């Protein structure tokens, strides 16, 4: 086996989390900017499921460490890459957590496709925050993390394309299981 090859678990978790986060961020921007409120239940349910994927990925990554680069890179690029990977991991972890705190403490409840985890807090036919301070902090964090994570994902994809097209190294092929 190639010393740079990644395990099936690593590749599977990478792609599942990556595609799930791209979907959630896309739905999030769409529903907020176009006021497509009917998408909220789906967005929240997928966010909870995403956390269930992200937790094993984060545990796996902490236990296994990050893979060594396939190609030679300067120390600066290695540090930048390592930092970006940590930020991606933390962003994917804190994005659904902040969303759940936002929804739960905002009084909106948390459901997974009809299964209620946290009930809505309705008073006189109005949704009332359970804890206004946590709700506001979580709402702002969810928004900021969304923008930061979007930028990191674009940079991550751009780096993968650069490795494949310009550097012509095996970085992308490794994540595709072609090593």
mmCIF file of C-alpha atoms in Angstrom, residues 46-145:
data_model
loop_
_atom_site.group_PDB
_atom_site.id
_atom_site.type_symbol
_atom_site.label_atom_id
_atom_site.label_comp_id
_atom_site.label_asym_id
_atom_site.label_seq_id
_atom_site.Cartn_x
_atom_site.Cartn_y
_atom_site.Cartn_z
ATOM 1 C CA UNK A 46 -29.725 18.026 8.200
ATOM 2 C CA UNK A 47 -27.635 20.116 10.598
ATOM 3 C CA UNK A 48 -28.282 17.677 13.440
ATOM 4 C CA UNK A 49 -27.469 14.739 11.154
ATOM 5 C CA UNK A 50 -24.322 16.569 10.001
ATOM 6 C CA UNK A 51 -23.156 16.791 13.602
ATOM 7 C CA UNK A 52 -23.574 13.022 13.867
ATOM 8 C CA UNK A 53 -21.168 12.689 10.902
ATOM 9 C CA UNK A 54 -18.788 15.393 12.088
ATOM 10 C CA UNK A 55 -18.248 14.004 15.585
ATOM 11 C CA UNK A 56 -16.715 10.707 14.387
ATOM 12 C CA UNK A 57 -14.669 12.628 11.804
ATOM 13 C CA UNK A 58 -13.315 14.979 14.477
ATOM 14 C CA UNK A 59 -12.543 12.075 16.817
ATOM 15 C CA UNK A 60 -10.890 10.142 13.975
ATOM 16 C CA UNK A 61 -8.819 13.186 12.965
ATOM 17 C CA UNK A 62 -7.670 13.918 16.529
ATOM 18 C CA UNK A 63 -6.701 10.269 17.055
ATOM 19 C CA UNK A 64 -5.025 9.801 13.662
ATOM 20 C CA UNK A 65 -3.623 13.293 13.197
ATOM 21 C CA UNK A 66 -3.613 15.014 9.842
ATOM 22 C CA UNK A 67 -2.087 13.186 6.880
ATOM 23 C CA UNK A 68 1.379 14.217 5.789
ATOM 24 C CA UNK A 69 1.528 16.177 2.519
ATOM 25 C CA UNK A 70 1.961 14.105 -0.634
ATOM 26 C CA UNK A 71 4.323 16.647 -2.178
ATOM 27 C CA UNK A 72 7.149 18.762 -0.809
ATOM 28 C CA UNK A 73 5.915 22.076 0.570
ATOM 29 C CA UNK A 74 7.669 24.957 2.277
ATOM 30 C CA UNK A 75 7.421 25.145 6.053
ATOM 31 C CA UNK A 76 5.168 28.197 5.680
ATOM 32 C CA UNK A 77 2.797 26.341 3.334
ATOM 33 C CA UNK A 78 2.760 23.328 5.656
ATOM 34 C CA UNK A 79 1.802 25.545 8.602
ATOM 35 C CA UNK A 80 -0.837 27.336 6.528
ATOM 36 C CA UNK A 81 -2.265 24.017 5.329
ATOM 37 C CA UNK A 82 -2.283 22.563 8.834
ATOM 38 C CA UNK A 83 -4.012 25.680 10.218
ATOM 39 C CA UNK A 84 -6.608 25.627 7.435
ATOM 40 C CA UNK A 85 -7.381 21.960 8.089
ATOM 41 C CA UNK A 86 -7.831 22.630 11.819
ATOM 42 C CA UNK A 87 -10.093 25.599 11.065
ATOM 43 C CA UNK A 88 -12.158 23.479 8.661
ATOM 44 C CA UNK A 89 -12.513 20.760 11.279
ATOM 45 C CA UNK A 90 -13.486 23.222 14.019
ATOM 46 C CA UNK A 91 -15.809 25.130 11.687
ATOM 47 C CA UNK A 92 -17.664 21.995 10.653
ATOM 48 C CA UNK A 93 -18.004 21.075 14.319
ATOM 49 C CA UNK A 94 -19.128 24.467 15.641
ATOM 50 C CA UNK A 95 -21.459 25.283 12.731
ATOM 51 C CA UNK A 96 -24.132 22.708 13.664
ATOM 52 C CA UNK A 97 -23.551 23.209 17.398
ATOM 53 C CA UNK A 98 -24.157 26.961 17.084
ATOM 54 C CA UNK A 99 -27.216 26.262 14.927
ATOM 55 C CA UNK A 100 -28.675 23.917 17.518
ATOM 56 C CA UNK A 101 -28.013 26.441 20.310
ATOM 57 C CA UNK A 102 -29.531 29.200 18.155
ATOM 58 C CA UNK A 103 -32.676 27.199 17.454
ATOM 59 C CA UNK A 104 -33.052 25.598 20.876
ATOM 60 C CA UNK A 105 -32.408 28.670 23.025
ATOM 61 C CA UNK A 106 -34.273 30.877 20.543
ATOM 62 C CA UNK A 107 -37.403 28.901 21.368
ATOM 63 C CA UNK A 108 -37.691 27.425 17.865
ATOM 64 C CA UNK A 109 -37.110 23.858 18.979
ATOM 65 C CA UNK A 110 -35.040 21.157 17.301
ATOM 66 C CA UNK A 111 -36.618 18.438 15.174
ATOM 67 C CA UNK A 112 -35.113 15.732 13.004
ATOM 68 C CA UNK A 113 -37.658 14.994 10.285
ATOM 69 C CA UNK A 114 -40.601 14.997 12.698
ATOM 70 C CA UNK A 115 -38.781 13.614 15.752
ATOM 71 C CA UNK A 116 -38.746 16.403 18.342
ATOM 72 C CA UNK A 117 -35.535 16.705 20.336
ATOM 73 C CA UNK A 118 -36.328 20.110 21.854
ATOM 74 C CA UNK A 119 -39.869 21.493 21.802
ATOM 75 C CA UNK A 120 -40.710 24.984 20.602
ATOM 76 C CA UNK A 121 -41.280 27.540 23.349
ATOM 77 C CA UNK A 122 -44.641 29.057 22.410
ATOM 78 C CA UNK A 123 -46.249 31.659 24.666
ATOM 79 C CA UNK A 124 -49.481 33.380 23.548
ATOM 80 C CA UNK A 125 -48.979 32.033 19.999
ATOM 81 C CA UNK A 126 -45.469 33.554 19.824
ATOM 82 C CA UNK A 127 -42.075 31.867 19.814
ATOM 83 C CA UNK A 128 -40.225 33.075 22.915
ATOM 84 C CA UNK A 129 -36.497 32.657 23.484
ATOM 85 C CA UNK A 130 -35.585 30.366 26.353
ATOM 86 C CA UNK A 131 -32.399 32.373 26.942
ATOM 87 C CA UNK A 132 -32.121 35.589 24.932
ATOM 88 C CA UNK A 133 -28.376 36.023 25.536
ATOM 89 C CA UNK A 134 -27.402 32.505 24.393
ATOM 90 C CA UNK A 135 -29.829 32.819 21.471
ATOM 91 C CA UNK A 136 -28.220 36.057 20.209
ATOM 92 C CA UNK A 137 -24.642 34.819 20.698
ATOM 93 C CA UNK A 138 -25.427 31.506 18.966
ATOM 94 C CA UNK A 139 -27.285 33.249 16.116
ATOM 95 C CA UNK A 140 -24.349 35.598 15.470
ATOM 96 C CA UNK A 141 -21.824 32.761 15.806
ATOM 97 C CA UNK A 142 -23.816 30.614 13.360
ATOM 98 C CA UNK A 143 -23.806 33.420 10.811
ATOM 99 C CA UNK A 144 -20.113 34.311 11.244
ATOM 100 C CA UNK A 145 -19.016 30.675 11.177
#
